[in-house]
Protein backbone atom coordinates (compact mmCIF):
# COMPACT_ATOMS: atom_id res chain seq x y z
CA MET A 1 -2.82 -4.10 28.82
CA LEU A 2 -5.67 -5.86 27.06
CA PRO A 3 -6.86 -9.21 28.43
CA GLY A 4 -5.97 -12.24 26.35
CA GLY A 5 -8.70 -13.97 24.37
CA SER A 6 -9.72 -17.59 24.45
CA ARG A 7 -8.13 -19.55 21.61
CA HIS A 8 -9.94 -21.96 19.32
CA THR A 9 -7.66 -23.69 16.82
CA PHE A 10 -9.10 -25.07 13.59
CA THR A 11 -8.33 -28.73 13.03
CA GLY A 12 -7.13 -30.14 9.73
CA SER A 13 -6.21 -28.12 6.67
CA SER A 14 -8.52 -25.82 4.79
CA THR A 15 -9.65 -26.81 1.30
CA ARG A 16 -10.83 -23.36 0.27
CA SER A 17 -9.80 -22.24 -3.19
CA GLY A 18 -7.73 -19.36 -1.84
CA VAL A 19 -5.32 -21.58 0.09
CA ALA A 20 -3.12 -22.51 -2.86
CA MET A 21 -2.70 -18.92 -4.02
CA PRO A 22 0.24 -17.95 -1.75
CA ARG A 23 2.12 -21.10 -2.83
CA ARG A 24 2.13 -19.93 -6.45
CA PHE A 25 3.49 -16.56 -5.40
CA LEU A 26 6.05 -17.76 -2.91
CA GLN A 27 7.32 -20.29 -5.42
CA SER A 28 7.78 -17.41 -7.87
CA LEU A 29 10.10 -15.24 -5.80
CA PHE A 30 11.98 -12.93 -8.12
CA PRO A 31 15.65 -12.62 -7.00
CA ALA A 32 17.24 -9.18 -7.12
CA CYS A 33 18.94 -8.70 -10.46
CA GLU A 34 22.67 -9.36 -10.23
CA GLY A 35 24.61 -6.17 -9.63
CA ARG A 36 21.46 -4.11 -9.11
CA ALA A 37 20.45 -2.44 -5.86
CA ALA A 38 17.00 -2.60 -4.31
CA PHE A 39 15.15 0.68 -4.32
CA GLY A 40 11.74 2.32 -3.91
CA PHE A 41 8.46 0.47 -4.21
CA ALA A 42 7.28 2.30 -7.34
CA ALA A 43 10.45 1.25 -9.14
CA ILE A 44 10.02 -2.27 -7.78
CA LEU A 45 6.61 -2.49 -9.43
CA LEU A 46 8.20 -1.41 -12.68
CA MET A 47 10.78 -4.15 -12.23
CA LEU A 48 7.95 -6.60 -11.87
CA ALA A 49 6.69 -5.37 -15.21
CA THR A 50 9.86 -5.08 -17.23
CA GLY A 51 12.55 -7.12 -15.50
CA CYS A 52 15.73 -5.40 -14.29
CA VAL A 53 16.08 -1.64 -14.54
CA ALA A 54 19.00 0.58 -13.75
CA ALA A 55 19.81 0.89 -10.06
CA GLY A 56 18.20 3.93 -8.49
CA GLN A 57 15.80 4.51 -11.38
CA ALA A 58 12.54 5.93 -10.08
CA ALA A 59 9.07 5.44 -11.48
CA PRO A 60 7.83 8.60 -13.19
CA VAL A 61 4.43 9.92 -12.24
CA GLY A 62 1.81 8.18 -14.33
CA ALA A 63 4.23 5.53 -15.55
CA SER A 64 2.45 2.58 -17.09
CA ALA A 65 3.42 -0.93 -16.02
CA SER A 66 2.50 -4.13 -17.80
CA ALA A 67 3.79 -7.21 -15.99
CA GLU A 68 5.30 -10.30 -17.56
CA PRO A 69 3.81 -13.74 -17.00
CA LEU A 70 5.47 -16.12 -14.57
CA SER A 71 8.55 -17.64 -16.16
CA GLY A 72 8.39 -21.00 -14.40
CA SER A 73 12.09 -20.83 -13.50
CA ALA A 74 11.63 -19.63 -9.93
CA PRO A 75 14.46 -20.60 -7.58
CA LEU A 76 12.10 -21.86 -4.87
CA ALA A 77 9.89 -24.00 -7.06
CA SER A 78 10.82 -27.17 -5.19
CA THR A 79 11.16 -25.66 -1.72
CA LEU A 80 8.67 -26.66 0.95
CA LEU A 81 6.86 -23.62 2.28
CA PRO A 82 6.02 -23.18 5.95
CA ALA A 83 2.60 -24.39 7.02
CA VAL A 84 0.22 -21.63 8.08
CA GLU A 85 -1.74 -22.12 11.28
CA VAL A 86 -5.17 -20.48 11.40
CA SER A 87 -6.86 -19.75 14.73
CA GLU A 88 -9.98 -17.91 15.82
CA LEU A 89 -9.62 -15.65 18.85
CA GLU A 90 -12.03 -13.75 21.02
CA ILE A 91 -10.49 -10.50 22.21
CA GLU A 92 -12.29 -9.02 25.18
CA TYR A 93 -12.01 -5.35 26.03
CA PRO A 94 -13.84 -3.15 28.57
CA ASP A 95 -17.15 -2.67 26.79
CA ALA A 96 -17.35 -5.49 24.22
CA SER A 97 -15.51 -8.33 22.51
CA LEU A 98 -14.12 -8.89 19.03
CA THR A 99 -13.56 -12.06 17.03
CA VAL A 100 -10.28 -12.17 15.12
CA THR A 101 -8.88 -14.78 12.74
CA LEU A 102 -5.15 -15.20 13.35
CA TYR A 103 -2.68 -16.49 10.75
CA ARG A 104 0.92 -17.42 11.54
CA SER A 105 3.57 -19.84 10.31
CA GLY A 106 5.79 -21.97 12.53
CA PRO A 107 6.50 -21.34 16.22
CA LEU A 108 5.55 -17.86 17.34
CA ARG A 109 8.69 -15.77 17.65
CA SER A 110 8.99 -12.71 19.82
CA HIS A 111 9.04 -9.33 18.09
CA ALA A 112 7.75 -10.67 14.78
CA PRO A 113 6.23 -8.14 12.36
CA ALA A 114 2.44 -8.10 12.25
CA ILE A 115 -0.45 -7.03 10.02
CA VAL A 116 -3.98 -6.02 11.00
CA PHE A 117 -6.37 -6.61 8.07
CA LEU A 118 -9.80 -4.98 7.77
CA PRO A 119 -12.24 -6.61 5.29
CA GLY A 120 -14.68 -4.62 3.22
CA LEU A 121 -18.17 -3.92 4.56
CA MET A 122 -20.06 -7.21 5.05
CA ALA A 123 -17.26 -9.20 3.37
CA PRO A 124 -16.40 -12.46 5.18
CA VAL A 125 -12.89 -13.24 6.35
CA ASP A 126 -12.44 -16.05 3.84
CA GLN A 127 -12.52 -13.58 0.93
CA TYR A 128 -9.07 -12.42 2.11
CA ASP A 129 -7.72 -15.82 3.12
CA SER A 130 -5.05 -15.87 0.40
CA TYR A 131 -3.70 -12.47 1.48
CA ALA A 132 -3.42 -13.51 5.12
CA ARG A 133 -1.78 -16.82 4.24
CA ALA A 134 0.75 -15.21 1.90
CA LEU A 135 1.72 -12.67 4.54
CA ALA A 136 1.91 -15.32 7.27
CA ALA A 137 4.10 -17.55 5.12
CA ARG A 138 6.44 -14.57 4.73
CA GLY A 139 6.82 -14.31 8.53
CA PHE A 140 4.09 -11.85 9.51
CA VAL A 141 1.58 -12.51 12.26
CA VAL A 142 -1.73 -11.57 10.60
CA ALA A 143 -4.95 -10.71 12.42
CA VAL A 144 -8.07 -10.37 10.25
CA HIS A 145 -11.08 -8.49 11.61
CA GLU A 146 -14.38 -10.32 11.67
CA TRP A 147 -17.33 -9.67 9.36
CA TYR A 148 -19.07 -6.41 10.27
CA SER A 149 -22.48 -4.93 9.47
CA PRO A 150 -23.54 -1.60 7.93
CA PHE A 151 -24.19 -0.38 11.47
CA THR A 152 -20.44 -0.39 12.16
CA SER A 153 -19.06 3.14 11.99
CA ASP A 154 -15.71 4.22 10.60
CA VAL A 155 -14.66 5.39 14.04
CA GLU A 156 -15.58 2.05 15.58
CA LEU A 157 -13.74 0.00 12.95
CA ALA A 158 -10.61 2.15 13.26
CA ARG A 159 -10.74 1.82 17.04
CA GLU A 160 -11.08 -1.95 16.84
CA SER A 161 -8.05 -2.17 14.57
CA ARG A 162 -6.04 -0.44 17.28
CA ILE A 163 -7.43 -2.88 19.87
CA MET A 164 -6.26 -5.74 17.66
CA ALA A 165 -2.79 -4.22 17.39
CA ASP A 166 -2.56 -3.73 21.15
CA TRP A 167 -3.60 -7.34 21.71
CA LEU A 168 -0.93 -8.56 19.30
CA VAL A 169 1.72 -6.63 21.23
CA ASP A 170 0.49 -7.43 24.75
CA THR A 171 -0.35 -11.10 24.19
CA LEU A 172 1.77 -12.35 21.28
CA HIS A 173 4.66 -9.91 21.82
CA VAL A 174 4.92 -8.81 18.20
CA ASP A 175 7.22 -5.91 17.41
CA PRO A 176 5.27 -2.70 18.17
CA GLN A 177 7.48 -0.82 15.71
CA ARG A 178 6.62 -3.17 12.82
CA ILE A 179 2.84 -3.36 12.66
CA GLY A 180 1.11 -2.64 9.37
CA VAL A 181 -2.57 -2.19 8.65
CA ALA A 182 -4.39 -3.07 5.43
CA GLY A 183 -7.98 -3.05 4.32
CA HIS A 184 -10.35 -3.23 1.38
CA SER A 185 -13.12 -0.75 0.54
CA MET A 186 -14.42 0.67 3.85
CA GLY A 187 -11.66 -1.31 5.51
CA GLY A 188 -9.08 0.46 3.34
CA LYS A 189 -10.46 3.86 4.31
CA ASP A 190 -10.47 2.96 7.99
CA ALA A 191 -6.97 1.48 7.84
CA ILE A 192 -5.82 5.03 7.03
CA LEU A 193 -8.11 6.47 9.71
CA ALA A 194 -6.66 4.11 12.31
CA ALA A 195 -3.07 4.94 11.38
CA VAL A 196 -3.74 8.67 11.77
CA THR A 197 -6.06 8.80 14.78
CA HIS A 198 -4.71 5.93 16.88
CA GLY A 199 -1.10 5.63 15.75
CA GLY A 200 0.98 2.51 16.14
CA PHE A 201 0.79 1.48 12.48
CA SER A 202 4.00 2.04 10.54
CA THR A 203 2.77 1.04 7.05
CA VAL A 204 -0.65 1.21 5.37
CA VAL A 205 -2.13 -0.57 2.33
CA ALA A 206 -5.58 0.58 1.19
CA ILE A 207 -7.14 -1.69 -1.45
CA ASP A 208 -9.70 0.23 -3.53
CA PRO A 209 -10.69 2.42 -0.56
CA ASP A 210 -14.08 4.16 -0.50
CA ASP A 211 -14.44 7.46 1.39
CA ALA A 212 -18.25 7.20 1.61
CA GLY A 213 -19.83 7.65 5.02
CA GLU A 214 -20.23 10.28 7.74
CA VAL A 215 -16.48 10.58 8.32
CA SER A 216 -14.34 11.72 5.38
CA VAL A 217 -10.73 10.60 5.58
CA VAL A 218 -9.90 12.34 2.30
CA ARG A 219 -11.05 15.76 3.50
CA GLY A 220 -9.87 15.18 7.05
CA GLN A 221 -7.15 12.97 8.45
CA LEU A 222 -5.41 11.81 5.25
CA ALA A 223 -3.08 14.81 5.06
CA GLN A 224 -1.84 14.00 8.57
CA LEU A 225 -0.73 10.46 7.70
CA ARG A 226 2.99 9.92 8.30
CA ALA A 227 3.23 6.19 7.54
CA PRO A 228 4.08 4.94 4.01
CA LEU A 229 0.85 4.41 2.04
CA LEU A 230 0.05 2.19 -0.94
CA LEU A 231 -3.26 2.87 -2.69
CA ILE A 232 -4.47 0.07 -4.98
CA GLY A 233 -7.34 1.18 -7.17
CA ALA A 234 -9.83 -0.54 -9.47
CA GLU A 235 -10.10 1.61 -12.57
CA VAL A 236 -13.73 0.94 -13.56
CA ALA A 237 -15.34 0.23 -10.18
CA TRP A 238 -17.27 3.50 -10.45
CA ARG A 239 -19.31 2.15 -13.38
CA ALA A 240 -21.16 -0.24 -11.07
CA SER A 241 -23.54 0.44 -8.20
CA SER A 242 -23.00 3.46 -5.96
CA ILE A 243 -22.00 1.10 -3.14
CA CYS A 244 -18.95 -0.07 -5.14
CA ALA A 245 -16.54 2.88 -4.69
CA PRO A 246 -18.11 5.54 -6.95
CA MET A 247 -15.95 8.15 -8.65
CA GLU A 248 -16.65 10.88 -6.09
CA THR A 249 -15.26 8.80 -3.20
CA ASN A 250 -12.88 6.32 -4.85
CA TYR A 251 -9.11 5.83 -4.67
CA LEU A 252 -8.44 8.76 -7.02
CA ARG A 253 -9.84 11.14 -4.43
CA PHE A 254 -7.46 9.66 -1.85
CA PHE A 255 -4.46 10.14 -4.12
CA GLU A 256 -5.39 13.77 -4.82
CA ARG A 257 -4.79 14.61 -1.15
CA ALA A 258 -2.33 11.89 -0.22
CA PRO A 259 0.99 12.72 1.48
CA VAL A 260 4.12 13.03 -0.62
CA GLY A 261 5.58 9.62 -1.42
CA THR A 262 2.25 7.80 -1.51
CA VAL A 263 2.24 5.10 -4.19
CA GLU A 264 -0.87 4.57 -6.30
CA LEU A 265 -1.29 1.39 -8.34
CA THR A 266 -4.28 1.48 -10.71
CA LEU A 267 -5.51 -1.89 -11.96
CA ARG A 268 -6.71 -1.33 -15.51
CA ASP A 269 -10.28 -2.43 -16.35
CA ALA A 270 -10.75 -3.89 -12.84
CA ASP A 271 -13.81 -3.54 -10.63
CA HIS A 272 -14.28 -3.24 -6.87
CA VAL A 273 -14.44 -6.96 -6.03
CA GLN A 274 -12.02 -8.59 -8.46
CA MET A 275 -9.24 -8.55 -5.86
CA LEU A 276 -11.27 -10.85 -3.60
CA ASP A 277 -10.54 -14.57 -3.44
CA GLU A 278 -13.97 -15.34 -4.95
CA PRO A 279 -15.28 -12.25 -6.79
CA ASN A 280 -18.07 -14.17 -8.52
CA ARG A 281 -19.64 -15.42 -5.32
CA PHE A 282 -23.39 -14.85 -5.00
CA GLY A 283 -24.20 -11.26 -4.06
CA TYR A 284 -21.16 -9.62 -5.64
CA GLY A 285 -22.66 -9.24 -9.10
CA ILE A 286 -23.78 -5.71 -8.27
CA CYS A 287 -20.12 -4.65 -8.46
CA ARG A 288 -19.00 -6.89 -11.33
CA VAL A 289 -18.31 -4.55 -14.25
CA GLY A 290 -14.60 -5.15 -14.81
CA THR A 291 -13.36 -6.72 -18.03
CA ALA A 292 -9.89 -7.56 -16.69
CA ASP A 293 -9.09 -11.16 -15.77
CA SER A 294 -10.11 -11.56 -12.12
CA LYS A 295 -7.26 -13.91 -11.31
CA GLN A 296 -4.72 -11.44 -12.66
CA VAL A 297 -6.29 -8.57 -10.73
CA HIS A 298 -6.29 -10.59 -7.51
CA ASP A 299 -2.76 -11.89 -8.00
CA THR A 300 -1.31 -8.46 -8.75
CA THR A 301 -3.06 -6.96 -5.72
CA LEU A 302 -1.69 -9.71 -3.50
CA VAL A 303 1.87 -9.36 -4.82
CA ALA A 304 1.81 -5.57 -4.37
CA THR A 305 0.38 -5.83 -0.85
CA VAL A 306 2.94 -8.37 0.34
CA GLY A 307 5.78 -6.55 -1.39
CA PHE A 308 4.94 -3.20 0.19
CA PHE A 309 4.84 -4.65 3.69
CA VAL A 310 8.05 -6.63 3.12
CA GLN A 311 9.83 -3.47 2.02
CA HIS A 312 8.72 -1.28 4.90
CA LEU A 313 8.46 -3.77 7.77
CA GLU A 314 11.21 -6.26 6.93
CA GLY A 315 13.76 -4.13 5.13
CA GLY A 316 13.01 -5.86 1.82
CA PRO A 317 11.91 -5.88 -0.84
CA VAL A 318 11.42 -9.42 -1.94
CA LEU A 319 10.83 -9.09 -5.66
CA MET A 320 8.23 -11.33 -7.22
CA LYS A 321 7.20 -11.64 -10.82
CA SER A 322 3.60 -10.68 -11.30
CA PRO A 323 1.05 -12.28 -13.61
CA ALA A 324 0.30 -10.30 -16.76
CA VAL A 325 -1.93 -7.36 -15.99
CA HIS A 326 -2.10 -3.79 -17.20
CA GLY A 327 -1.64 -1.16 -14.55
CA ALA A 328 -0.43 2.36 -13.96
CA ILE A 329 1.79 3.66 -11.18
CA ARG A 330 1.96 7.16 -9.75
CA VAL A 331 3.89 8.56 -6.81
CA ALA A 332 2.57 11.62 -4.99
CA GLN A 333 4.93 14.56 -5.46
CA ALA A 334 5.36 17.76 -3.50
CA PRO A 335 3.57 20.66 -5.21
CA ARG A 336 5.86 22.93 -7.15
CA PRO A 337 6.15 26.44 -5.69
CA ILE A 338 4.29 29.09 -7.65
CA ARG A 339 6.65 31.81 -8.81
CA SER A 340 5.38 35.35 -8.60
CA SER A 341 5.18 37.57 -11.66
CA ASN A 342 7.97 39.77 -10.21
CA ALA A 343 10.25 36.75 -9.85
CA LEU A 344 9.48 35.68 -13.39
CA ALA A 345 10.21 39.17 -14.69
CA SER A 346 13.54 39.39 -12.86
CA ALA A 347 14.52 35.94 -14.09
CA SER A 348 13.93 37.01 -17.66
């Protein structure tokens, strides 16, 4: 059992630009098409792009998806959304302590689903504020890891994500069977590492993960992952600095060795930071090579992240129309068995 942390609640409401983002999404909930069944996440993304498709239709490998703009006829457009409470917590454990930003909506209910979110290297928590708020408004308890320095190792970050999950279970009594982990860049890589090496995470979302560093998840633990995995990749991130997910360590390398069933969503013409709440903030220019609209990249990433967790942790999906953006979807398939020359000869 981990000791509980001291709680410091923010007063008032935040005025950061990312706060309004979840409202636009949650007011654009896309109801399941009448007479159509809900099905796999890859097909759901295609539904976001094309409207209703035949029940049970799967997304082919490499299928291209181009989403429609919001129609403005959402059924919840006039519905009040739950307020999201944001708190800062200090989690103490045997050899150190960890600051966590906690997001939740309404009274805390026992056995709620939860998400542990790992930012990218040196990225502040507020760059992922819209993601945490959107998830919290959907009923998840969301714990976002604090800013961390280049001296933080992959092993350390993965371990701390497990500490966060244990604290959520021991102190807030979230459902231990419904905890997901997500992350961006190094955080995306270590979300996978945590799910494999520490267990306890039943769904993983890796946003433009980067396998750089002393520990390689791609060549090591990735093949052992048993939880559903969504890889969201920025197509042109590799054209920027080598610290912005270069080709040799980017999301494509993860997909090459990903378990069967892994979903890959490639964001066309997007770079490594366009999914952040404020990609043009000072210091991020080194990664800014994408020609896609940053708002569309961010919004699509957020919709996909929330949708994947809703499907796997809440028995969803909740279907939401996505802003217009060009993307491509692939689903990892089992390798086809190689037939021997003798078998081919006998078959002929």
